[in-house]
């Protein structure tokens, strides 16, 4: 009876997560542009999910800073803040290192395998030159890494920064190299899969170094 009672709640969470991922992807790939209004009814039709999970996802995105709520103007997609992006990356650096080293210690064998597979998928998207699939693979790898570290406080802090970075990267992709980005993720996944915390920390630093060089090119 208890399992039956819990199942609907589990389904509800899963749909809400799907709604969150779908809307986050729209924002990260600029299908919802910075400064544009967010209309709940349009989003529901666009992502094909219900009002309750969509509304829950919007609340999470407001909390993460990807959507802002303004008096008499409703919900708007937040702007990309060039001047603050380098500071954002330095904050993300500390969190990514903590998550990577912790994942290397705590990941389960299936999570280690899933990370390697996600990294391989990411590399395959580079070969196929499929940017949309690359973005999805990046998102999938992050989800596995975050689950593996089992530190909800670090994950809650880093997720808004990751989404901001993903959107920034997509907005200025013509100045980036997705091959280098994929290779950074592959080294990180391998270090975590091998259970090497120090190597995982260094790989996380290398990923942020890459993102910083990319951001600096954009700003300059």
CSV table of C-alpha atoms in Angstrom, one decimal, residues 1-207:
chain,number,residue,atom,x,y,z
A,1,UNK,CA,0.0,0.0,0.0
A,2,UNK,CA,2.8,2.3,0.9
A,3,UNK,CA,4.6,1.7,-2.4
A,4,UNK,CA,1.4,2.3,-4.3
A,5,UNK,CA,0.9,5.6,-2.4
A,6,UNK,CA,4.4,6.7,-3.1
A,7,UNK,CA,4.4,6.0,-6.8
A,8,UNK,CA,2.2,8.9,-8.0
A,9,UNK,CA,4.5,11.3,-6.0
A,10,UNK,CA,7.6,9.8,-7.7
A,11,UNK,CA,5.9,10.3,-11.1
A,12,UNK,CA,5.0,13.8,-10.2
A,13,UNK,CA,8.7,14.6,-9.4
A,14,UNK,CA,9.9,13.0,-12.6
A,15,UNK,CA,7.5,15.1,-14.8
A,16,UNK,CA,8.5,18.2,-12.9
A,17,UNK,CA,12.1,17.5,-13.6
A,18,UNK,CA,11.3,16.9,-17.3
A,19,UNK,CA,9.6,20.3,-17.4
A,20,UNK,CA,12.6,21.9,-15.7
A,21,UNK,CA,15.1,20.3,-18.2
A,22,UNK,CA,12.9,21.3,-21.2
A,23,UNK,CA,12.6,24.9,-20.2
A,24,UNK,CA,16.2,25.2,-19.1
A,25,UNK,CA,17.2,23.9,-22.6
A,26,UNK,CA,15.0,26.5,-24.2
A,27,UNK,CA,16.8,29.2,-22.2
A,28,UNK,CA,20.3,27.8,-22.6
A,29,UNK,CA,19.9,27.6,-26.4
A,30,UNK,CA,18.3,31.0,-26.6
A,31,UNK,CA,15.0,29.6,-27.9
A,32,UNK,CA,13.8,31.8,-25.1
A,33,UNK,CA,15.9,34.9,-25.5
A,34,UNK,CA,17.2,37.1,-22.7
A,35,UNK,CA,14.6,39.8,-21.8
A,36,UNK,CA,11.7,37.9,-23.5
A,37,UNK,CA,8.5,37.4,-21.6
A,38,UNK,CA,7.7,34.0,-20.2
A,39,UNK,CA,4.1,33.0,-20.9
A,40,UNK,CA,3.0,29.9,-19.0
A,41,UNK,CA,0.3,28.8,-21.4
A,42,UNK,CA,2.8,29.0,-24.4
A,43,UNK,CA,5.4,27.1,-22.5
A,44,UNK,CA,2.9,24.3,-21.7
A,45,UNK,CA,2.1,23.9,-25.3
A,46,UNK,CA,5.7,24.1,-26.3
A,47,UNK,CA,7.1,21.4,-24.0
A,48,UNK,CA,4.0,19.3,-24.0
A,49,UNK,CA,3.7,18.9,-20.2
A,50,UNK,CA,1.0,19.9,-17.7
A,51,UNK,CA,0.4,23.2,-15.8
A,52,UNK,CA,1.6,21.9,-12.4
A,53,UNK,CA,5.0,20.6,-13.5
A,54,UNK,CA,5.5,23.6,-15.7
A,55,UNK,CA,4.7,26.0,-12.9
A,56,UNK,CA,7.0,24.1,-10.5
A,57,UNK,CA,9.8,24.3,-13.1
A,58,UNK,CA,9.3,28.1,-13.5
A,59,UNK,CA,9.5,28.6,-9.7
A,60,UNK,CA,12.8,26.7,-9.7
A,61,UNK,CA,14.1,28.8,-12.6
A,62,UNK,CA,13.1,32.0,-10.8
A,63,UNK,CA,15.0,30.7,-7.7
A,64,UNK,CA,18.0,29.9,-10.0
A,65,UNK,CA,18.0,33.4,-11.5
A,66,UNK,CA,17.3,32.3,-15.1
A,67,UNK,CA,13.9,33.9,-14.9
A,68,UNK,CA,13.1,37.1,-13.1
A,69,UNK,CA,9.7,38.2,-11.7
A,70,UNK,CA,8.9,41.9,-12.1
A,71,UNK,CA,5.9,43.8,-10.8
A,72,UNK,CA,3.3,44.4,-13.5
A,73,UNK,CA,5.6,42.8,-16.1
A,74,UNK,CA,5.4,39.2,-15.0
A,75,UNK,CA,8.1,36.7,-15.8
A,76,UNK,CA,11.1,37.6,-18.0
A,77,UNK,CA,14.1,35.6,-19.1
A,78,UNK,CA,17.1,37.1,-17.3
A,79,UNK,CA,19.8,39.0,-19.2
A,80,UNK,CA,23.3,37.6,-19.9
A,81,UNK,CA,25.7,39.7,-17.7
A,82,UNK,CA,29.0,39.8,-19.5
A,83,UNK,CA,30.8,41.9,-16.8
A,84,UNK,CA,29.9,39.4,-14.1
A,85,UNK,CA,30.7,36.2,-16.0
A,86,UNK,CA,34.3,35.8,-14.9
A,87,UNK,CA,33.3,36.2,-11.2
A,88,UNK,CA,30.6,33.6,-11.8
A,89,UNK,CA,33.2,31.2,-13.2
A,90,UNK,CA,35.5,31.6,-10.2
A,91,UNK,CA,32.6,30.8,-7.9
A,92,UNK,CA,31.8,27.8,-10.0
A,93,UNK,CA,35.4,26.6,-9.9
A,94,UNK,CA,35.3,26.0,-6.2
A,95,UNK,CA,32.0,24.2,-6.4
A,96,UNK,CA,33.0,22.0,-9.4
A,97,UNK,CA,36.2,21.0,-7.7
A,98,UNK,CA,34.3,20.0,-4.6
A,99,UNK,CA,31.7,18.0,-6.6
A,100,UNK,CA,34.3,16.3,-8.8
A,101,UNK,CA,36.5,15.2,-5.9
A,102,UNK,CA,33.4,14.0,-3.9
A,103,UNK,CA,32.0,12.2,-6.9
A,104,UNK,CA,35.3,10.4,-7.4
A,105,UNK,CA,35.0,9.1,-3.8
A,106,UNK,CA,31.2,8.4,-3.7
A,107,UNK,CA,30.1,7.4,-7.2
A,108,UNK,CA,28.5,4.0,-7.5
A,109,UNK,CA,29.8,1.6,-10.1
A,110,UNK,CA,26.8,2.2,-12.3
A,111,UNK,CA,27.3,6.0,-12.0
A,112,UNK,CA,30.9,5.7,-13.0
A,113,UNK,CA,29.9,3.7,-16.0
A,114,UNK,CA,27.2,6.1,-16.9
A,115,UNK,CA,29.6,9.0,-16.7
A,116,UNK,CA,32.0,7.4,-19.2
A,117,UNK,CA,29.1,6.6,-21.5
A,118,UNK,CA,27.9,10.3,-21.3
A,119,UNK,CA,31.4,11.5,-22.1
A,120,UNK,CA,31.6,9.2,-25.1
A,121,UNK,CA,28.2,10.5,-26.2
A,122,UNK,CA,29.5,14.0,-25.9
A,123,UNK,CA,32.6,13.2,-28.0
A,124,UNK,CA,30.3,11.6,-30.7
A,125,UNK,CA,28.3,14.8,-30.9
A,126,UNK,CA,31.5,16.6,-31.8
A,127,UNK,CA,32.3,14.2,-34.6
A,128,UNK,CA,28.7,14.6,-35.9
A,129,UNK,CA,29.0,18.4,-35.4
A,130,UNK,CA,25.6,18.2,-33.7
A,131,UNK,CA,25.4,21.2,-31.3
A,132,UNK,CA,21.9,20.5,-30.0
A,133,UNK,CA,23.0,16.9,-29.1
A,134,UNK,CA,26.2,18.3,-27.5
A,135,UNK,CA,24.2,20.5,-25.2
A,136,UNK,CA,21.9,17.6,-24.2
A,137,UNK,CA,24.9,15.4,-23.5
A,138,UNK,CA,26.5,18.2,-21.4
A,139,UNK,CA,23.3,18.4,-19.4
A,140,UNK,CA,23.1,14.6,-19.0
A,141,UNK,CA,26.7,14.3,-17.8
A,142,UNK,CA,26.1,17.1,-15.2
A,143,UNK,CA,23.1,15.3,-13.9
A,144,UNK,CA,25.0,12.1,-13.3
A,145,UNK,CA,28.0,13.9,-11.7
A,146,UNK,CA,25.6,15.8,-9.4
A,147,UNK,CA,23.8,12.6,-8.3
A,148,UNK,CA,27.1,10.9,-7.8
A,149,UNK,CA,28.6,13.5,-5.4
A,150,UNK,CA,25.5,13.1,-3.1
A,151,UNK,CA,26.0,16.7,-1.8
A,152,UNK,CA,22.7,18.5,-2.4
A,153,UNK,CA,24.1,21.7,-1.0
A,154,UNK,CA,26.9,21.9,-3.5
A,155,UNK,CA,24.6,20.9,-6.3
A,156,UNK,CA,22.0,23.5,-5.4
A,157,UNK,CA,24.6,26.2,-5.4
A,158,UNK,CA,26.3,25.1,-8.7
A,159,UNK,CA,23.2,24.4,-10.9
A,160,UNK,CA,22.3,28.1,-11.5
A,161,UNK,CA,25.9,28.8,-12.4
A,162,UNK,CA,26.1,25.9,-14.8
A,163,UNK,CA,22.9,27.0,-16.6
A,164,UNK,CA,24.3,30.6,-16.9
A,165,UNK,CA,27.5,29.2,-18.3
A,166,UNK,CA,25.7,26.9,-20.7
A,167,UNK,CA,23.6,29.9,-22.0
A,168,UNK,CA,26.7,32.1,-22.3
A,169,UNK,CA,28.6,29.4,-24.2
A,170,UNK,CA,25.7,28.9,-26.6
A,171,UNK,CA,25.2,32.6,-27.2
A,172,UNK,CA,28.9,33.0,-28.2
A,173,UNK,CA,29.5,29.5,-29.6
A,174,UNK,CA,31.2,30.9,-32.7
A,175,UNK,CA,34.2,31.7,-30.5
A,176,UNK,CA,34.3,28.4,-28.8
A,177,UNK,CA,35.6,24.9,-29.6
A,178,UNK,CA,33.2,22.2,-28.7
A,179,UNK,CA,35.9,19.6,-29.2
A,180,UNK,CA,38.0,21.0,-26.4
A,181,UNK,CA,34.9,21.3,-24.2
A,182,UNK,CA,34.1,17.6,-24.8
A,183,UNK,CA,37.7,16.5,-24.1
A,184,UNK,CA,37.6,18.4,-20.8
A,185,UNK,CA,34.5,16.6,-19.8
A,186,UNK,CA,35.9,13.2,-20.9
A,187,UNK,CA,39.0,13.7,-18.7
A,188,UNK,CA,36.8,14.6,-15.8
A,189,UNK,CA,34.5,11.6,-16.3
A,190,UNK,CA,37.5,9.3,-16.5
A,191,UNK,CA,39.0,10.6,-13.3
A,192,UNK,CA,35.8,10.2,-11.4
A,193,UNK,CA,35.2,6.7,-12.9
A,194,UNK,CA,38.7,5.7,-11.8
A,195,UNK,CA,38.1,6.9,-8.3
A,196,UNK,CA,40.9,9.5,-8.4
A,197,UNK,CA,39.8,12.6,-6.4
A,198,UNK,CA,42.9,14.6,-7.0
A,199,UNK,CA,42.8,14.0,-10.8
A,200,UNK,CA,39.1,14.7,-10.8
A,201,UNK,CA,39.8,18.1,-9.1
A,202,UNK,CA,42.4,18.9,-11.6
A,203,UNK,CA,40.1,18.0,-14.4
A,204,UNK,CA,37.4,20.2,-13.0
A,205,UNK,CA,39.9,23.1,-12.8
A,206,UNK,CA,40.9,22.4,-16.5
A,207,UNK,CA,37.2,22.6,-17.5
